[in-house]
Coordinates of C-alpha atoms in Angstrom, one line a residue:
M130 CA 9.4 -21.1 -13.0
T131 CA 11.9 -19.5 -15.4
K132 CA 12.3 -16.2 -17.2
D133 CA 10.6 -17.8 -20.2
A134 CA 7.5 -18.5 -18.0
L135 CA 7.6 -14.9 -16.6
P136 CA 8.9 -12.9 -19.6
I137 CA 11.0 -9.9 -18.3
H138 CA 11.2 -6.8 -20.4
G139 CA 14.8 -6.8 -21.7
S140 CA 18.1 -8.1 -20.3
T141 CA 19.7 -5.2 -18.5
A142 CA 18.8 -3.1 -15.5
V143 CA 20.2 -0.2 -13.5
V144 CA 19.5 0.7 -9.8
L145 CA 19.9 4.3 -8.7
G146 CA 20.2 4.7 -5.0
P147 CA 22.5 3.9 -2.0
R148 CA 24.3 0.6 -2.1
G149 CA 23.1 -1.7 0.7
T150 CA 20.4 -4.2 1.5
A151 CA 17.7 -2.9 -0.9
Y152 CA 20.2 -2.6 -3.7
D153 CA 21.3 -6.2 -3.0
V154 CA 17.7 -7.4 -3.0
L155 CA 17.1 -5.9 -6.5
R156 CA 20.4 -7.2 -7.8
E157 CA 19.6 -10.8 -6.7
A158 CA 16.0 -10.5 -8.1
F159 CA 17.2 -9.5 -11.6
E160 CA 20.1 -12.0 -11.6
S161 CA 17.6 -14.8 -10.7
V162 CA 15.8 -14.2 -14.1
G163 CA 18.9 -13.6 -16.2
V164 CA 18.9 -9.8 -16.2
K165 CA 22.3 -8.2 -15.9
L166 CA 22.7 -5.2 -13.5
V167 CA 24.8 -2.5 -15.1
D168 CA 26.3 0.7 -13.6
D169 CA 25.1 4.1 -14.5
T170 CA 28.0 6.5 -15.0
G171 CA 25.9 9.4 -16.2
G172 CA 27.7 9.5 -19.5
Q173 CA 26.0 10.0 -22.8
D174 CA 27.7 7.0 -24.4
V175 CA 26.4 4.5 -21.9
A176 CA 24.0 1.9 -23.3
V177 CA 20.4 2.6 -22.3
P178 CA 19.2 -0.1 -19.8
D179 CA 15.9 -1.9 -20.4
I180 CA 14.8 -1.5 -16.7
C181 CA 15.6 1.4 -14.4
C182 CA 14.9 1.2 -10.6
A183 CA 15.2 4.1 -8.2
L184 CA 15.3 3.9 -4.5
L185 CA 13.5 6.5 -2.4
T186 CA 13.9 4.7 0.9
G187 CA 15.0 5.7 4.4
T188 CA 11.9 7.2 6.0
A189 CA 12.3 8.4 9.5
V190 CA 8.9 7.1 10.6
L191 CA 10.3 3.5 10.4
D192 CA 13.7 4.4 12.1
S193 CA 15.7 3.7 8.9
A194 CA 19.4 3.3 9.5
T195 CA 20.0 5.0 6.2
P196 CA 18.5 8.5 5.9
S197 CA 16.3 9.2 2.9
A198 CA 18.1 10.9 -0.1
P199 CA 16.4 13.1 -2.7
L200 CA 15.3 11.4 -6.0
P201 CA 18.0 11.7 -8.6
R202 CA 15.8 13.5 -11.0
G203 CA 18.5 14.5 -13.5
N204 CA 19.7 10.9 -14.0
L205 CA 16.1 9.6 -14.2
A206 CA 15.1 12.2 -16.7
R207 CA 18.1 11.4 -18.9
I208 CA 17.4 7.6 -18.8
A209 CA 13.7 8.2 -19.4
A210 CA 14.4 10.3 -22.4
A211 CA 16.7 7.7 -23.9
M212 CA 14.2 5.0 -23.3
A213 CA 11.5 7.1 -24.9
G214 CA 13.7 7.6 -27.9
R215 CA 14.2 3.9 -28.2
G216 CA 10.4 3.3 -27.7
S217 CA 10.6 0.9 -24.8
G218 CA 11.5 0.5 -21.1
R219 CA 10.4 -0.1 -17.6
M220 CA 11.0 2.4 -14.7
I221 CA 10.3 1.4 -11.1
L222 CA 10.4 3.6 -8.0
V223 CA 10.8 1.8 -4.6
L224 CA 9.8 3.9 -1.6
D225 CA 9.1 3.1 2.0
G226 CA 6.4 4.1 4.5
G227 CA 2.8 3.3 4.7
G228 CA 1.2 6.0 2.7
G229 CA -1.0 8.6 4.3
L230 CA 0.3 11.1 6.9
H231 CA 2.7 10.0 9.7
T232 CA 3.4 12.6 12.4
G233 CA 6.7 10.9 13.1
V234 CA 8.1 12.0 9.8
P235 CA 9.8 15.4 9.7
A236 CA 7.8 17.9 7.7
E237 CA 10.8 18.6 5.4
E238 CA 11.0 14.9 4.5
A239 CA 7.3 14.6 3.9
A240 CA 7.3 17.6 1.6
A241 CA 10.4 16.5 -0.3
R242 CA 8.9 13.1 -0.8
A243 CA 5.6 14.4 -2.0
A244 CA 7.3 16.6 -4.5
D245 CA 9.5 13.7 -5.7
L246 CA 6.5 11.4 -6.1
A247 CA 4.5 14.1 -8.0
W248 CA 7.4 14.6 -10.3
W249 CA 7.7 10.8 -10.9
R250 CA 4.0 10.4 -11.7
Q251 CA 4.1 13.3 -14.1
L252 CA 7.1 11.7 -15.8
A253 CA 5.2 8.4 -15.9
A254 CA 2.2 9.9 -17.6
R255 CA 4.4 11.5 -20.3
L256 CA 6.5 8.4 -20.9
S257 CA 3.5 6.0 -21.3
C258 CA 2.8 6.9 -24.9
H259 CA 6.4 6.3 -25.8
G260 CA 6.4 2.6 -24.8
V261 CA 8.0 3.3 -21.4
L262 CA 6.0 2.2 -18.3
A263 CA 6.8 3.8 -14.9
N264 CA 5.3 2.5 -11.6
Q265 CA 5.9 2.5 -7.9
I266 CA 6.3 0.0 -5.1
R267 CA 5.6 1.2 -1.5
V268 CA 7.2 -1.1 1.1
G269 CA 6.1 -1.2 4.7
I270 CA 8.2 -2.1 7.7
A271 CA 11.1 -4.1 6.3
P272 CA 14.5 -5.0 7.8
C273 CA 15.7 -5.4 4.2
L274 CA 15.3 -1.6 3.8
S275 CA 17.4 -0.9 7.0
H276 CA 14.3 -0.3 9.1
R277 CA 15.2 -0.6 12.8
P278 CA 12.2 0.4 14.9
G279 CA 12.9 -2.0 17.8
P280 CA 10.7 -4.8 19.2
Q281 CA 8.1 -2.6 20.9
R282 CA 7.5 -0.2 18.0
T283 CA 7.5 -3.2 15.6
A284 CA 4.8 -4.9 17.6
A285 CA 2.8 -1.7 17.7
V286 CA 2.9 -1.4 13.9
L287 CA 2.1 -5.1 13.4
R288 CA -1.0 -4.8 15.5
H289 CA -2.4 -2.5 12.8
L290 CA -1.6 -4.9 9.9
P291 CA -3.9 -7.5 8.5
L292 CA -0.8 -9.6 7.7
R293 CA 1.1 -9.6 10.9
R294 CA 4.7 -9.8 9.8
V295 CA 7.4 -7.5 8.4
A296 CA 8.3 -7.4 4.7
Q297 CA 10.8 -10.0 3.5
P298 CA 13.3 -9.5 0.6
A299 CA 11.3 -11.9 -1.5
D300 CA 8.2 -9.7 -1.2
L301 CA 10.0 -6.7 -2.7
A302 CA 11.8 -8.8 -5.3
A303 CA 8.6 -10.3 -6.6
A304 CA 6.9 -7.0 -6.9
V305 CA 9.8 -5.6 -8.9
L306 CA 9.8 -8.6 -11.2
H307 CA 6.1 -8.2 -11.8
L308 CA 6.5 -4.6 -12.8
A309 CA 9.5 -5.5 -15.0
S310 CA 7.6 -8.2 -16.8
E311 CA 6.3 -8.0 -20.3
G312 CA 2.8 -8.8 -19.0
C313 CA 2.7 -5.5 -17.1
G314 CA 2.1 -3.4 -20.2
Y315 CA -1.0 -1.3 -19.4
T316 CA -0.2 -0.1 -15.8
V317 CA 0.9 3.5 -15.5
A318 CA 2.0 5.3 -12.4
E319 CA 0.4 2.7 -10.2
T320 CA 1.6 1.9 -6.6
I321 CA 1.8 -1.7 -5.5
P322 CA 1.6 -1.6 -1.6
V323 CA 4.0 -4.3 -0.4
D324 CA 3.0 -3.4 3.2
G325 CA 0.9 -6.2 4.7
G326 CA -2.2 -3.9 4.4
M327 CA -0.7 -0.9 6.2
G328 CA -2.5 1.5 3.9
L329 CA -5.9 0.2 5.0
T330 CA -5.7 2.2 8.3
M331 CA -6.9 -0.9 10.1
V332 CA -8.1 -0.5 13.7
P333 CA -7.5 -3.6 15.9
P334 CA -10.6 -5.7 16.5
L335 CA -13.3 -4.8 19.0
R336 CA -13.0 -8.2 20.6
P337 CA -10.0 -10.5 21.0
S338 CA -9.8 -12.8 18.0
R339 CA -9.3 -16.6 18.3
A340 CA -7.4 -16.5 15.0
R341 CA -3.6 -16.9 15.1
T342 CA -2.0 -13.5 15.9
E343 CA 1.7 -14.3 16.0
S344 CA 4.0 -13.2 13.2
T345 CA 3.6 -15.5 10.3
E346 CA 5.6 -16.4 7.2
P347 CA 3.0 -17.4 4.6
F348 CA 5.4 -18.9 2.1
D349 CA 8.6 -20.8 2.1
Q350 CA 11.4 -18.2 2.4
S351 CA 13.8 -20.5 0.5
R352 CA 11.7 -19.7 -2.6
G353 CA 12.3 -16.5 -4.4
G354 CA 12.4 -14.7 -7.8
A355 CA 10.3 -16.2 -10.5
D356 CA 9.6 -19.3 -8.4
L357 CA 7.1 -17.3 -6.4
F358 CA 4.9 -16.8 -9.5
D359 CA 4.6 -20.6 -10.0
L360 CA 1.0 -21.8 -9.4
S361 CA 1.7 -25.5 -9.7
G362 CA -0.5 -27.5 -7.4
R363 CA -3.0 -24.7 -6.9
H364 CA -6.7 -24.9 -7.8
C365 CA -8.3 -21.6 -8.8
L366 CA -12.0 -20.9 -9.2
V367 CA -12.6 -18.3 -11.9
V368 CA -16.1 -16.8 -12.1
G369 CA -17.0 -15.2 -15.3
G370 CA -14.4 -17.1 -17.2
S371 CA -16.3 -17.6 -20.5
S372 CA -15.0 -14.4 -22.2
G373 CA -13.0 -11.2 -21.8
I374 CA -10.9 -10.6 -18.7
G375 CA -12.2 -13.8 -16.9
R376 CA -11.3 -16.0 -19.8
E377 CA -7.8 -14.6 -20.2
A378 CA -7.3 -14.8 -16.4
A379 CA -8.2 -18.4 -16.4
L380 CA -5.8 -19.2 -19.2
E381 CA -3.0 -17.2 -17.6
L382 CA -3.4 -19.0 -14.3
A383 CA -3.2 -22.3 -16.2
R384 CA -0.1 -21.2 -18.0
R385 CA 1.5 -20.6 -14.6
G386 CA 0.6 -24.1 -13.5
A387 CA -2.8 -23.9 -11.8
D388 CA -5.7 -26.2 -12.2
V389 CA -8.8 -24.1 -13.0
T390 CA -12.6 -24.4 -12.5
V391 CA -14.4 -22.0 -14.8
V392 CA -17.9 -20.8 -13.9
A393 CA -20.2 -18.9 -16.2
R394 CA -23.7 -18.9 -17.7
R395 CA -22.7 -19.8 -21.3
E396 CA -22.0 -23.5 -21.5
R397 CA -20.4 -23.6 -24.9
E398 CA -18.0 -20.8 -24.1
I399 CA -16.8 -22.3 -20.8
L400 CA -16.4 -25.7 -22.3
A401 CA -14.1 -24.1 -24.9
V402 CA -12.1 -22.4 -22.2
A403 CA -11.8 -25.6 -20.2
H404 CA -10.5 -27.4 -23.4
E405 CA -7.8 -24.7 -23.8
I406 CA -6.8 -25.1 -20.2
A407 CA -6.6 -28.9 -20.7
T408 CA -4.3 -28.5 -23.7
L409 CA -1.9 -26.6 -21.4
G410 CA -1.6 -29.8 -19.3
R411 CA -3.8 -28.6 -16.4
R412 CA -6.9 -30.0 -14.9
A413 CA -10.0 -28.1 -16.0
E414 CA -13.7 -28.1 -15.1
A415 CA -16.5 -26.1 -16.7
V416 CA -19.5 -25.3 -14.5
R417 CA -22.6 -23.7 -15.9
Q418 CA -24.0 -21.4 -13.3
D419 CA -25.8 -18.0 -13.1
V420 CA -24.3 -16.3 -10.1
S421 CA -27.5 -14.3 -9.5
H422 CA -29.1 -17.6 -8.3
L423 CA -27.6 -17.1 -4.9
D424 CA -29.0 -20.2 -3.2
A425 CA -27.0 -22.4 -5.5
L426 CA -23.6 -20.9 -4.9
E427 CA -22.7 -22.2 -1.4
P428 CA -23.6 -25.8 -2.5
L429 CA -21.5 -25.3 -5.6
V430 CA -18.5 -24.4 -3.4
E431 CA -19.1 -27.5 -1.2
R432 CA -19.2 -29.8 -4.2
L433 CA -16.1 -28.4 -5.8
W434 CA -14.2 -28.4 -2.5
S435 CA -15.1 -32.1 -1.9
A436 CA -13.3 -32.9 -5.1
A437 CA -10.2 -30.6 -4.6
R438 CA -9.3 -27.8 -2.3
I439 CA -9.9 -24.3 -3.8
D440 CA -6.9 -22.1 -3.2
A441 CA -8.1 -18.9 -4.9
L442 CA -11.2 -17.1 -6.1
V443 CA -11.1 -14.8 -9.1
Y444 CA -14.5 -13.0 -9.5
A445 CA -14.5 -11.5 -13.0
T446 CA -18.2 -11.6 -14.0
G447 CA -20.2 -8.4 -14.3
L448 CA -23.5 -6.9 -15.4
C449 CA -23.3 -3.5 -17.1
E450 CA -26.4 -2.0 -18.6
P451 CA -27.5 1.6 -18.9
E452 CA -30.4 2.5 -16.7
A453 CA -33.8 3.6 -17.9
P454 CA -36.6 4.8 -15.5
D455 CA -39.1 2.0 -16.5
H456 CA -36.8 -0.9 -15.4
Q457 CA -34.5 0.8 -12.9
P458 CA -35.5 -1.1 -9.7
A459 CA -35.2 -4.5 -11.4
L460 CA -31.9 -3.6 -13.0
R461 CA -30.5 -2.4 -9.7
E462 CA -31.4 -5.6 -7.9
R463 CA -29.9 -7.8 -10.7
A464 CA -26.7 -5.6 -10.8
L465 CA -26.3 -6.1 -7.0
D466 CA -26.9 -9.9 -7.4
V467 CA -24.4 -10.4 -10.2
N468 CA -21.7 -7.8 -9.3
Y469 CA -21.8 -8.0 -5.5
R470 CA -24.1 -10.5 -3.8
G471 CA -22.9 -13.5 -5.9
Y472 CA -19.3 -12.5 -5.1
V473 CA -19.9 -12.2 -1.4
T474 CA -21.7 -15.5 -1.2
L475 CA -18.9 -17.4 -2.9
A476 CA -16.2 -15.5 -0.9
D477 CA -18.0 -16.2 2.4
A478 CA -18.2 -19.9 1.7
L479 CA -14.5 -20.1 0.8
V480 CA -13.4 -17.9 3.8
R481 CA -15.1 -20.3 6.2
R482 CA -13.2 -23.2 4.6
W483 CA -9.9 -21.4 4.6
A484 CA -10.2 -20.2 8.2
S485 CA -11.0 -23.7 9.3
D486 CA -8.0 -25.5 7.6
R487 CA -5.6 -22.6 8.4
R488 CA -3.9 -22.8 5.0
G489 CA -5.1 -19.5 3.8
G490 CA -6.4 -18.4 0.4
A491 CA -6.5 -15.5 -2.1
V492 CA -9.4 -13.5 -3.4
V493 CA -9.1 -11.3 -6.5
A494 CA -12.1 -9.2 -7.4
I495 CA -12.4 -7.4 -10.8
G496 CA -13.8 -3.9 -10.3
S497 CA -14.1 -1.3 -13.1
A498 CA -13.1 2.2 -13.8
G499 CA -16.6 2.5 -15.3
A500 CA -17.8 2.3 -11.7
G501 CA -16.9 6.0 -11.4
F502 CA -19.0 8.8 -12.7
V503 CA -20.5 7.6 -16.0
P504 CA -24.1 8.9 -16.7
G505 CA -26.7 6.1 -16.6
L506 CA -24.6 3.6 -14.8
E507 CA -25.7 4.3 -11.2
S508 CA -26.6 0.7 -10.3
Y509 CA -23.4 -0.7 -12.0
A510 CA -21.3 1.9 -10.1
A511 CA -22.9 1.2 -6.8
S512 CA -22.6 -2.6 -7.1
K513 CA -18.9 -2.4 -8.1
A514 CA -18.2 0.0 -5.3
A515 CA -19.8 -2.4 -2.8
L516 CA -17.6 -5.2 -4.3
I517 CA -14.4 -3.1 -3.8
Q518 CA -15.3 -2.1 -0.2
H519 CA -16.2 -5.6 0.8
T520 CA -12.9 -6.9 -0.6
R521 CA -10.9 -4.3 1.4
S522 CA -12.8 -5.2 4.6
L523 CA -12.2 -8.9 3.9
A524 CA -8.5 -8.2 3.7
V525 CA -8.7 -6.8 7.2
S526 CA -10.8 -9.5 8.8
G527 CA -9.1 -12.4 6.8
G528 CA -5.5 -11.4 7.3
R529 CA -5.2 -13.3 10.6
H530 CA -6.3 -16.5 8.8
R531 CA -3.7 -15.9 6.0
I532 CA -6.4 -14.9 3.6
R533 CA -5.5 -12.1 1.2
A534 CA -8.0 -10.1 -0.7
N535 CA -7.3 -7.5 -3.5
C536 CA -9.1 -5.7 -6.3
V537 CA -8.1 -5.2 -9.9
Q538 CA -9.5 -2.0 -11.4
P539 CA -9.4 -2.2 -15.2
G540 CA -9.9 0.9 -17.4
L541 CA -11.1 0.8 -20.9
I542 CA -10.6 -2.8 -21.9
S543 CA -11.6 -4.2 -25.3
T544 CA -14.0 -7.0 -24.2
P545 CA -17.3 -8.2 -25.7
M546 CA -19.2 -6.5 -22.9
A547 CA -17.4 -3.1 -23.4
D548 CA -17.5 -3.2 -27.2
A549 CA -21.2 -4.0 -27.1
S550 CA -22.2 -1.3 -24.6
A551 CA -19.9 1.6 -25.5
H552 CA -20.4 3.5 -28.7
E553 CA -17.5 4.9 -30.7
G554 CA -17.8 8.5 -29.4
F555 CA -17.8 7.3 -25.7
Q556 CA -14.7 5.2 -26.3
D557 CA -13.0 8.2 -28.1
A558 CA -13.7 10.4 -25.0
W559 CA -12.1 7.7 -22.8
L560 CA -9.1 7.5 -25.0
A561 CA -8.5 11.2 -24.7
R562 CA -8.0 10.8 -21.0
I563 CA -5.7 7.8 -21.1
P564 CA -2.0 8.9 -21.2
Q565 CA -0.9 5.7 -22.9
G566 CA -3.3 6.5 -25.7
R567 CA -4.9 3.1 -26.3
A568 CA -7.5 0.8 -24.9
G569 CA -6.3 -2.2 -23.0
L570 CA -6.8 -5.9 -23.8
P571 CA -7.8 -8.7 -21.5
G572 CA -4.2 -9.9 -21.7
D573 CA -3.1 -6.7 -20.1
V574 CA -5.1 -7.5 -17.0
A575 CA -4.5 -11.3 -16.6
P576 CA -0.9 -11.1 -15.4
L577 CA -1.8 -8.8 -12.5
V578 CA -4.6 -11.3 -11.5
A579 CA -2.0 -14.1 -11.6
Y580 CA 0.4 -12.1 -9.5
L581 CA -2.2 -11.4 -6.9
V582 CA -3.1 -15.1 -6.7
S583 CA 0.5 -16.2 -6.3
D584 CA 2.9 -16.2 -3.4
A585 CA 4.7 -13.4 -5.3
S586 CA 2.1 -11.0 -3.7
A587 CA 2.1 -12.7 -0.3
Y588 CA 2.5 -9.3 1.5
V589 CA 0.0 -7.5 -0.6
T590 CA -3.6 -7.3 0.7
G591 CA -6.4 -4.8 0.5
A592 CA -5.0 -3.2 -2.6
V593 CA -7.0 -1.7 -5.4
L594 CA -4.6 -1.8 -8.4
H595 CA -5.4 -0.1 -11.7
V596 CA -4.7 -1.5 -15.1
D597 CA -5.9 1.5 -17.2
G598 CA -3.1 3.1 -19.2
G599 CA -2.9 5.9 -16.6
L600 CA -6.6 6.9 -16.6
A601 CA -6.6 6.9 -12.7
L602 CA -4.1 9.8 -12.8
G603 CA -7.2 11.8 -13.4
G604 CA -5.9 14.4 -15.8
L605 CA -7.9 16.3 -18.3
P606 CA -7.7 15.5 -22.0
P607 CA -4.6 17.3 -23.5
L608 CA -5.3 21.1 -23.8
A609 CA -1.8 21.7 -25.2
G610 CA 1.3 19.7 -26.3
N611 CA 2.6 17.0 -24.0
G612 CA 5.8 19.0 -23.4
G613 CA 9.2 17.5 -22.5
L614 CA 10.0 14.5 -20.3
A615 CA 12.1 16.3 -17.7

């Protein structure tokens, strides 16, 4: 896979932070896709890079050989202002640690990092309306970040990870390339956890598992860079692929080399999507199926599997209807069937297959920011919340079988369902709380789905990643001017 297949934002990048292993990982990642690494001298006459990476690594909790240094806020603010003036740019913060509170971290380090991260997220919110996207990558235990916890402490950490291995350079490099890509255009101040599921706070199983428990490398370490995004030879099952996010996800998977089976209720629409996939040179199959007919789903998986192994499930279907007292019980049951039970039935059938053949698999569930606190959407919210929780639990139980499970949480996305169900005033109220100032498109979500399906995210599991223009930051609508960028 080339830079053309994974379009990167611009052609120059700068890395701010100590020279060493992490710096070298980022340099090699950018060079692999034709991006030139340039030095930052701090001068006003220096050309503005297209991509800026900052390293906030060296946490004491992972016995880093290189102590953590403060974030270079002055340089970052200067570069950010220049990017904003130009109207484009990508900024990426790489930090280490597992999220949450670790008593092994000195209180001063924890406080300094919290302040740096709050400063960064505030900057990200202000930059987003100027065409500059700032996001974070949090890396778990990683020798490539100079972590040296020793064999006993490493084993103790791995015991609490669904994916029982340390982070490899390719894991960090791929996450950086995703955030630096043109397709990552509606993600603001989001954190990709490249940590093997460390942030899930997993408790080891109650009973010994018969699944493999040794450290595993789930992809060929000779591959790297854009090659990890290549889906050639994979077969993906996309549920809800007739329109909106599901349709665009199916097409994006095909563009990256996957064969795709599209499942939905509307036959004409899925036949059209299958035809588009075929024109991309990939094998396509259209299956008309209502996922609320639960008894038909496991036989469907068995039939599809008998023809070709399924490597990934993308569940993008959904039922979103406002509630009314006269049909509330029926709506609640149907919402649970479409948004949750259908997903669980399909995922269970695939997990059994994947655990049996020991080749692993990937699950990507599409949640919704509308599953928060929107009046009249109680059943929709509950069913989507169940989908998210099940996915994170699946990440924990499936990790030993090399099964990864992640959620994508879209915000206000212009889809047929959203456009039909949300009146203009409702959408205006949403837009007032989105720092980027626009609604998203299905094409903004599809690249993240493809990343989570691919080996590029082989060390990402149990994540809930937002594609919402910054809505998840949770700020109020502007009560005053946006202020400066510093």
